[in-house]
Coordinates of C-alpha atoms in Angstrom, one line a residue:
M724 CA 0.0 0.0 0.0
K725 CA 1.2 3.5 -0.9
L726 CA 0.3 7.0 0.2
R727 CA 1.0 10.2 -1.7
K728 CA 4.0 12.2 -0.5
I729 CA 2.3 15.5 -0.1
V730 CA 3.4 16.7 3.4
N731 CA 3.2 20.4 4.1
R732 CA 4.8 20.5 7.6
I733 CA 4.9 18.6 10.9
I734 CA 3.9 20.4 14.0
A735 CA 6.7 20.4 16.7
L736 CA 4.5 18.7 19.3
G737 CA 2.5 16.7 16.7
V738 CA 3.5 13.3 18.3
G739 CA 4.2 11.8 14.9
A740 CA 1.1 13.3 13.1
I741 CA 1.8 13.6 9.4
L742 CA -0.5 15.9 7.3
V743 CA -1.3 14.1 4.1
G744 CA -2.7 15.7 0.9
S745 CA -2.7 19.4 1.9
M746 CA -1.6 21.9 -0.7
V747 CA -0.5 25.5 -0.1
G748 CA -2.6 28.1 -1.9
C749 CA -5.3 25.8 -3.1
A750 CA -8.8 27.3 -2.8
Q751 CA -10.6 23.9 -2.7
P752 CA -10.1 21.4 0.2
A753 CA -7.4 18.8 -0.7
R754 CA -8.4 15.2 -1.3
T755 CA -6.8 12.3 0.4
F756 CA -6.6 8.7 -0.8
A757 CA -6.3 5.5 1.3
T758 CA -4.8 3.3 -1.4
E759 CA -2.8 3.5 -4.7
E760 CA -5.8 1.9 -6.5
E761 CA -8.2 4.5 -5.3
F762 CA -5.8 7.2 -6.3
K763 CA -5.4 5.7 -9.8
D764 CA -9.1 5.4 -10.3
A765 CA -9.6 9.1 -9.4
A766 CA -6.7 10.1 -11.7
V767 CA -7.9 7.9 -14.6
A768 CA -11.4 9.4 -14.3
E769 CA -10.0 12.7 -15.3
I770 CA -7.9 11.4 -18.3
D771 CA -9.0 11.6 -21.9
I772 CA -9.5 8.0 -22.9
T773 CA -9.0 8.8 -26.6
T774 CA -5.2 9.3 -26.1
D775 CA -2.4 7.2 -24.7
N776 CA -2.8 7.4 -20.9
Q777 CA 0.3 5.6 -19.7
A778 CA 2.3 8.8 -19.4
A779 CA -0.4 10.5 -17.3
I780 CA -0.7 7.4 -15.0
D781 CA 3.1 7.2 -14.5
A782 CA 3.2 10.9 -13.7
A783 CA 0.3 10.4 -11.2
T784 CA 1.9 7.5 -9.4
E785 CA 5.6 8.3 -9.5
D786 CA 5.6 10.4 -6.2
L787 CA 4.4 7.6 -3.9
F788 CA 6.2 5.8 -1.1
T789 CA 5.9 2.4 0.5
Q790 CA 4.5 1.4 3.9
D791 CA 8.1 0.8 5.1
E792 CA 9.0 4.3 4.1
L793 CA 6.0 5.7 5.9
D794 CA 6.8 3.7 9.1
A795 CA 10.4 5.0 8.9
K796 CA 9.1 8.6 8.5
V797 CA 6.8 8.2 11.5
A798 CA 9.6 6.7 13.6
A799 CA 11.9 9.5 12.7
Q800 CA 9.3 12.1 13.6
K801 CA 8.7 10.4 16.9
V802 CA 12.4 10.8 17.7
I803 CA 12.1 14.5 16.9
D804 CA 9.0 14.9 19.0
D805 CA 10.5 13.1 21.9
Q806 CA 13.5 15.4 21.9
V807 CA 11.2 18.4 21.6
L808 CA 9.3 17.2 24.7
E809 CA 12.5 16.5 26.6
D810 CA 13.9 19.9 25.7
Y811 CA 10.6 21.5 26.8
K812 CA 10.7 19.7 30.2
T813 CA 14.3 20.6 30.7
S814 CA 13.6 24.2 29.9
E815 CA 10.6 24.2 32.3
K816 CA 12.8 22.7 35.0
D817 CA 15.6 25.1 34.4
Q818 CA 13.2 28.0 34.6
A819 CA 11.7 26.6 37.8
D820 CA 15.2 26.1 39.3
D821 CA 16.1 29.7 38.3
D822 CA 12.9 31.0 39.9
A823 CA 13.6 29.0 43.1
T824 CA 17.2 30.2 43.2
A825 CA 16.0 33.8 42.7
A826 CA 13.4 33.4 45.4
L827 CA 16.0 31.9 47.8
K828 CA 18.5 34.6 47.0
A829 CA 15.9 37.3 47.7
S830 CA 15.1 35.7 51.0
I831 CA 18.7 35.3 52.1
F832 CA 20.7 38.2 50.5
Y833 CA 20.4 41.9 50.5
E834 CA 22.3 43.9 47.8
K835 CA 23.1 47.5 48.0
D836 CA 24.2 48.6 44.6
D837 CA 25.5 51.8 42.9
L838 CA 28.1 52.5 45.5
G839 CA 30.7 54.9 44.3
L840 CA 34.4 54.3 44.5
N841 CA 36.1 56.0 47.5
S842 CA 32.8 56.6 49.2
V843 CA 31.4 55.7 52.6
T844 CA 27.9 54.5 53.4
S845 CA 25.8 53.8 56.5
F846 CA 22.5 52.0 56.6
S847 CA 20.4 49.5 58.6
L848 CA 18.5 46.4 57.7
D849 CA 15.4 44.7 59.2
D850 CA 13.1 41.8 58.3
S851 CA 11.7 43.9 55.3
D852 CA 15.2 43.7 53.8
L853 CA 16.2 40.2 55.1
P854 CA 13.2 38.0 55.8
W855 CA 15.3 35.8 58.1
L856 CA 15.7 38.6 60.6
Q857 CA 13.0 38.3 63.4
D858 CA 10.0 40.5 63.7
T859 CA 7.6 38.6 65.9
K860 CA 6.1 38.1 69.4
I861 CA 7.6 36.1 72.3
K862 CA 6.1 35.1 75.6
F863 CA 7.2 36.6 78.9
D864 CA 5.3 36.6 82.2
N865 CA 2.2 35.3 80.5
E866 CA 2.2 38.2 78.0
K867 CA 3.1 38.5 74.3
I868 CA 5.9 40.8 73.7
D869 CA 6.9 42.4 70.3
I870 CA 10.5 42.0 69.3
H871 CA 12.6 42.6 66.2
E872 CA 16.2 42.3 65.0
E873 CA 18.3 44.8 63.1
L874 CA 21.7 44.9 61.4
I875 CA 23.3 48.3 61.5
F876 CA 26.2 49.3 59.3
S877 CA 28.2 52.5 59.9
G878 CA 31.2 53.8 57.9
L879 CA 31.5 51.1 55.3
G880 CA 33.9 52.3 52.7
V881 CA 34.6 51.3 49.1
K882 CA 38.2 52.3 48.7
T883 CA 40.9 52.2 46.0
S884 CA 44.5 53.3 45.7
V885 CA 43.3 56.9 45.5
F886 CA 42.6 56.5 49.2
D887 CA 45.7 54.5 50.0
P888 CA 48.5 53.8 47.5
E889 CA 49.1 50.5 49.2
F890 CA 45.7 49.3 47.9
E891 CA 47.3 49.2 44.4
D892 CA 44.9 48.0 41.8
N893 CA 42.4 46.3 44.2
I894 CA 39.1 47.6 45.5
Y895 CA 38.6 47.2 49.2
L896 CA 35.6 47.1 51.5
T897 CA 36.7 49.0 54.6
L898 CA 35.3 49.5 58.1
E899 CA 36.1 53.1 58.8
T900 CA 34.7 53.4 62.3
E901 CA 34.3 51.4 65.5
N902 CA 30.9 49.7 65.7
G903 CA 30.9 49.4 61.9
M904 CA 28.7 46.3 62.0
E905 CA 26.2 45.7 64.7
Y906 CA 23.5 43.2 65.5
R907 CA 20.6 44.3 67.8
Y908 CA 17.8 42.4 69.4
Y909 CA 15.1 45.0 70.2
V910 CA 12.4 44.5 72.8
D911 CA 9.6 46.7 71.4
D912 CA 7.2 46.3 74.3
E913 CA 8.0 47.1 77.9
I914 CA 9.8 44.6 80.0
K915 CA 11.1 45.8 83.3
I916 CA 14.5 44.4 83.9
G917 CA 13.6 43.7 87.5
D918 CA 10.9 41.3 86.3
I919 CA 13.4 39.0 84.6
S920 CA 14.4 36.4 87.1
R921 CA 15.1 32.7 87.7
D922 CA 11.4 32.2 88.3
D923 CA 10.5 34.2 85.2
P924 CA 13.4 33.9 82.7
L925 CA 13.3 35.7 79.4
E926 CA 13.7 33.1 76.6
I927 CA 14.8 34.4 73.3
N928 CA 16.6 33.5 70.1
F929 CA 19.6 35.8 70.2
N930 CA 22.2 35.9 67.3
N931 CA 20.6 32.6 66.1
N932 CA 21.1 31.0 69.5
S933 CA 18.4 29.9 72.0
I934 CA 19.2 31.5 75.4
E935 CA 17.4 31.9 78.7
I936 CA 18.1 35.2 80.5
I937 CA 17.7 35.0 84.2
K938 CA 19.0 38.5 85.2
V939 CA 19.5 41.9 83.5
T940 CA 21.2 45.0 84.8
S941 CA 22.1 48.3 83.0
A942 CA 25.5 46.8 82.2
S943 CA 25.1 43.0 82.1
F944 CA 22.9 40.1 81.5
T945 CA 23.1 36.5 82.8
V946 CA 22.0 33.5 80.8
V947 CA 21.6 29.8 81.2
Q948 CA 22.5 27.7 78.2
G949 CA 23.1 24.1 77.2
E950 CA 21.2 21.0 76.1
T951 CA 17.6 20.9 77.3
V952 CA 16.6 17.5 78.7
T953 CA 13.3 16.2 80.1
L954 CA 13.4 12.9 82.0
E955 CA 11.0 10.8 84.1
E956 CA 12.2 9.7 87.6
G957 CA 14.8 7.0 87.2
A958 CA 15.2 7.5 83.5
S959 CA 18.5 8.2 81.7
K960 CA 19.5 9.9 78.4
T961 CA 22.8 10.3 76.5
V962 CA 23.4 13.8 75.4
T963 CA 26.3 15.2 73.3
I964 CA 28.1 18.2 74.9
D965 CA 31.1 19.7 73.1
G966 CA 31.5 16.5 71.1
E967 CA 31.4 14.2 74.1
D968 CA 28.6 11.8 74.9
V969 CA 27.3 12.1 78.5
E970 CA 24.7 9.8 80.2
V971 CA 22.6 11.8 82.6
T972 CA 20.0 10.4 85.0
A973 CA 17.1 11.9 87.0
S974 CA 17.8 9.8 90.0
I975 CA 15.2 11.2 92.5
I976 CA 12.3 13.5 92.2
S977 CA 10.7 14.5 95.5
D978 CA 6.9 14.9 95.4
T979 CA 6.8 16.9 98.6
A980 CA 9.8 19.2 98.3
K981 CA 9.6 19.5 94.5
T982 CA 13.3 18.9 94.3
V983 CA 15.4 16.7 92.1
S984 CA 18.7 14.9 92.1
I985 CA 20.7 14.6 88.8
A986 CA 23.4 12.0 88.4
I987 CA 26.3 11.5 85.9
G988 CA 27.8 8.1 86.6
D989 CA 28.6 7.9 90.4
E990 CA 28.5 11.7 90.7
S991 CA 25.3 13.7 91.5
A992 CA 23.8 17.1 92.3
T993 CA 21.1 16.7 94.9
D994 CA 18.0 18.5 96.2
L995 CA 17.9 21.1 93.4
S996 CA 14.8 23.2 93.0
K997 CA 13.4 25.1 90.0
G998 CA 15.8 28.0 89.0
E999 CA 18.8 26.4 90.8
S1000 CA 22.1 25.5 89.0
S1001 CA 24.9 23.3 90.3
E1002 CA 27.9 21.3 89.2
V1003 CA 27.2 17.6 89.1
G1004 CA 29.6 16.3 91.7
N1005 CA 33.2 16.4 90.6
T1006 CA 32.3 16.3 86.9
E1007 CA 33.0 19.2 84.6
Y1008 CA 29.2 19.5 83.8
E1009 CA 26.6 21.8 85.4
V1010 CA 22.8 21.6 85.4
Y1011 CA 20.2 24.2 85.7
I1012 CA 16.7 23.1 86.7
K1013 CA 14.0 24.6 84.5
S1014 CA 11.0 22.8 86.1
V1015 CA 10.1 20.0 88.5
M1016 CA 6.8 18.2 87.8
P1017 CA 6.0 15.7 90.6
N1018 CA 2.7 13.9 90.2
E1019 CA -0.1 14.3 92.7
A1020 CA -1.3 11.4 94.9
G1021 CA -3.2 9.0 92.8
E1022 CA -2.0 10.3 89.5
L1023 CA -0.7 7.8 87.0
A1024 CA 1.6 10.3 85.3
P1025 CA 5.3 9.8 86.2
D1026 CA 7.3 12.5 87.9
R1027 CA 9.3 14.6 85.4
V1028 CA 12.1 17.2 85.4
T1029 CA 13.3 19.5 82.7
F1030 CA 16.8 20.9 83.0
R1031 CA 19.7 22.3 81.0
I1032 CA 23.2 20.7 81.0
S1033 CA 26.4 22.2 79.9
K1034 CA 30.0 22.7 80.9
D1035 CA 29.1 26.3 81.7
V1036 CA 25.4 26.4 82.2
E1037 CA 25.2 29.8 83.8
I1038 CA 27.2 32.8 82.3
K1039 CA 27.2 36.5 83.0
Y1040 CA 28.0 38.8 80.1
E1041 CA 29.1 42.3 80.8
A1042 CA 28.8 45.0 78.1
G1043 CA 32.2 45.1 76.4
D1044 CA 32.9 41.4 77.0
E1045 CA 34.3 39.5 74.1
V1046 CA 31.8 37.4 72.2
I1047 CA 34.4 34.9 71.1
E1048 CA 37.2 34.1 73.5
D1049 CA 40.5 35.7 72.5
D1050 CA 38.9 37.5 69.6
D1051 CA 38.8 41.3 70.3
R1052 CA 36.8 42.2 67.2
Y1053 CA 33.3 41.6 68.7
E1054 CA 31.8 42.7 72.0
Y1055 CA 28.4 42.5 73.7
T1056 CA 26.2 45.6 74.0
I1057 CA 23.2 46.3 76.2
D1058 CA 20.8 49.3 76.4
V1059 CA 18.2 49.9 79.1
T1060 CA 16.0 53.0 79.7
D1061 CA 17.1 55.6 82.2
E1062 CA 14.1 55.3 84.5
E1063 CA 13.4 54.5 88.1
E1064 CA 12.3 51.1 86.9
P1065 CA 14.4 50.6 83.8
T1066 CA 13.1 48.6 80.9
L1067 CA 15.1 46.6 78.4
N1068 CA 15.7 48.3 75.0
Y1069 CA 18.0 45.9 73.3
L1070 CA 20.8 43.4 73.6
G1071 CA 23.4 43.3 70.9
I1072 CA 26.8 42.4 69.5
T1073 CA 29.1 44.9 67.8
R1074 CA 32.3 44.9 65.8
V1075 CA 34.6 47.3 67.5
E1076 CA 37.7 46.9 65.3
V1077 CA 38.4 49.3 62.5
S1078 CA 39.6 47.8 59.2
D1079 CA 40.8 50.5 56.8
D1080 CA 44.6 49.9 56.5
I1081 CA 46.6 47.1 54.9
D1082 CA 48.7 47.0 58.1
D1083 CA 45.7 46.6 60.5
D1084 CA 45.6 43.4 62.5
Y1085 CA 42.3 42.8 60.8
K1086 CA 42.9 44.2 57.3
P1087 CA 40.1 45.3 55.0
I1088 CA 38.7 42.8 52.5
T1089 CA 38.7 42.6 48.7
A1090 CA 36.1 41.1 46.3
D1091 CA 37.4 37.6 47.0
E1092 CA 36.8 37.8 50.7
E1093 CA 34.1 38.5 53.2
Y1094 CA 33.5 39.8 56.8
V1095 CA 31.9 37.0 58.8
F1096 CA 30.0 38.3 61.8
A1097 CA 30.4 36.7 65.2
G1098 CA 28.7 33.4 65.4
G1099 CA 28.2 33.3 61.6
L1100 CA 24.8 35.0 61.6
F1101 CA 25.7 36.9 58.4
S1102 CA 28.6 37.9 56.2
V1103 CA 29.3 41.0 54.2
S1104 CA 31.2 41.1 50.9
I1105 CA 31.8 43.4 47.9
S1106 CA 31.5 42.7 44.2
T1107 CA 32.2 44.9 41.2
T1108 CA 30.0 45.6 38.1
E1109 CA 31.6 45.4 34.7
V1110 CA 31.5 48.8 33.0
T1111 CA 31.9 49.5 29.3
Y1112 CA 33.8 52.7 28.5
F1113 CA 33.3 54.7 25.3
D1114 CA 35.8 57.0 23.7
Y1115 CA 34.6 60.5 22.5
D1116 CA 36.4 62.6 19.9
F1117 CA 36.0 66.4 19.9
K1118 CA 36.8 68.3 16.7
F1119 CA 36.3 72.0 15.7
G1120 CA 35.2 72.5 12.1
E1121 CA 32.2 73.5 9.9
K1122 CA 28.9 71.9 9.3
D1123 CA 26.8 73.4 6.4
N1124 CA 29.1 76.4 6.4
V1125 CA 28.5 77.0 10.1
N1126 CA 31.3 76.8 12.6
A1127 CA 30.6 73.8 14.8
I1128 CA 32.0 71.3 17.4
K1129 CA 31.7 67.7 16.2
I1130 CA 31.6 65.1 19.0
T1131 CA 31.9 61.5 17.8
S1132 CA 31.4 58.4 20.0
S1133 CA 33.3 55.1 19.6
D1134 CA 29.9 53.4 20.0
D1135 CA 27.1 53.6 17.6
E1136 CA 24.7 54.5 20.4
G1137 CA 27.1 56.4 22.7
I1138 CA 25.3 59.7 22.6
V1139 CA 21.7 60.0 23.8
I1140 CA 19.5 62.9 22.8
G1141 CA 16.0 62.6 24.1
N1142 CA 14.9 59.1 23.0
D1143 CA 17.4 59.0 20.2
E1144 CA 20.8 57.2 20.4
V1145 CA 23.4 58.4 17.9
D1146 CA 27.2 58.2 17.4
K1147 CA 27.9 61.9 16.6
I1148 CA 26.5 65.3 17.2
Y1149 CA 27.3 68.9 16.1
F1150 CA 27.1 72.0 18.2

């Protein structure tokens, strides 16, 4: 069986569909034929039988192909269609990946562009600029308290050898002043510092760390930290502290005194109440009791205790203390209101070291480096934008017998006049 080889085009996603019998520019609908015999009958019907018809029949049937040829054409088209579909899916996936990457970048990164060389800038960022910064409510003393975080930058410089010949051909991001980078955790609603205690600790996520504040003064704050563990009486759990596995046991929970004894091996800390901290015997570990939950008489629920455990479970931070031991770049800050009953304004961390000279202990950074803030909360870096420069040629002469200045650009669109872009202009 043969079919006529009249094929206009194959649609890209036509899944092997072949258009048979269509003819461009024909006013009447094209006819199709299922078999060679049917086609011959139609052709012969229009032939003058008084003449030799063989030439006409040969001409009518010479442009046919076999079933094998048709199968091969369909198979070849299927390969093309499959590739088109695969390319489409790949394109869609790439676009989705690009969109996801752009969304992720927008949620993680902030970019301040158009900074001039040898300039200094200052600005602050909050959750509207970086969505991962907090702007939420926390619970304290059975109330909801508004808080938010800010990053504050002061005296960030973009400097070249014009500023310092030792910078040579590099561009540097400098920190021109003390407190050039600062993180602040603001308490927007009123919390009197005298209300923060062991019985009512202030639990916050500070610099991406969960801490429990048990005391605040105008110049310090005291926190308890460490792994939080909840155990039933007699139960044990293995926790990892500074890379070491430690098995801790709630050995005794008193129903009457609401106290607890915590054991590590043969060592123990006994008769601890809520809000108390103690070293566990002669071990290097300390515990802080968050809550003791003895059951009432007749209750089936077991006695429970929740506590923190760490090598330094209770720490006092003074304003000006180093955030990282033996690293004098970062210090703690604190601000409270100047009132008879002071309230907490913010807790923070600031970078106090200036970095604006090649010979500084902490030298300024180039585009290949970054400033990493204490604890790794964020980093700051600089990148450059590629700029294309044009050459302009100024000549004095005549234009249409009028003295003129001719300005010619090395680029075809280097001169903009209104909405027009040209390469030369006369004045």
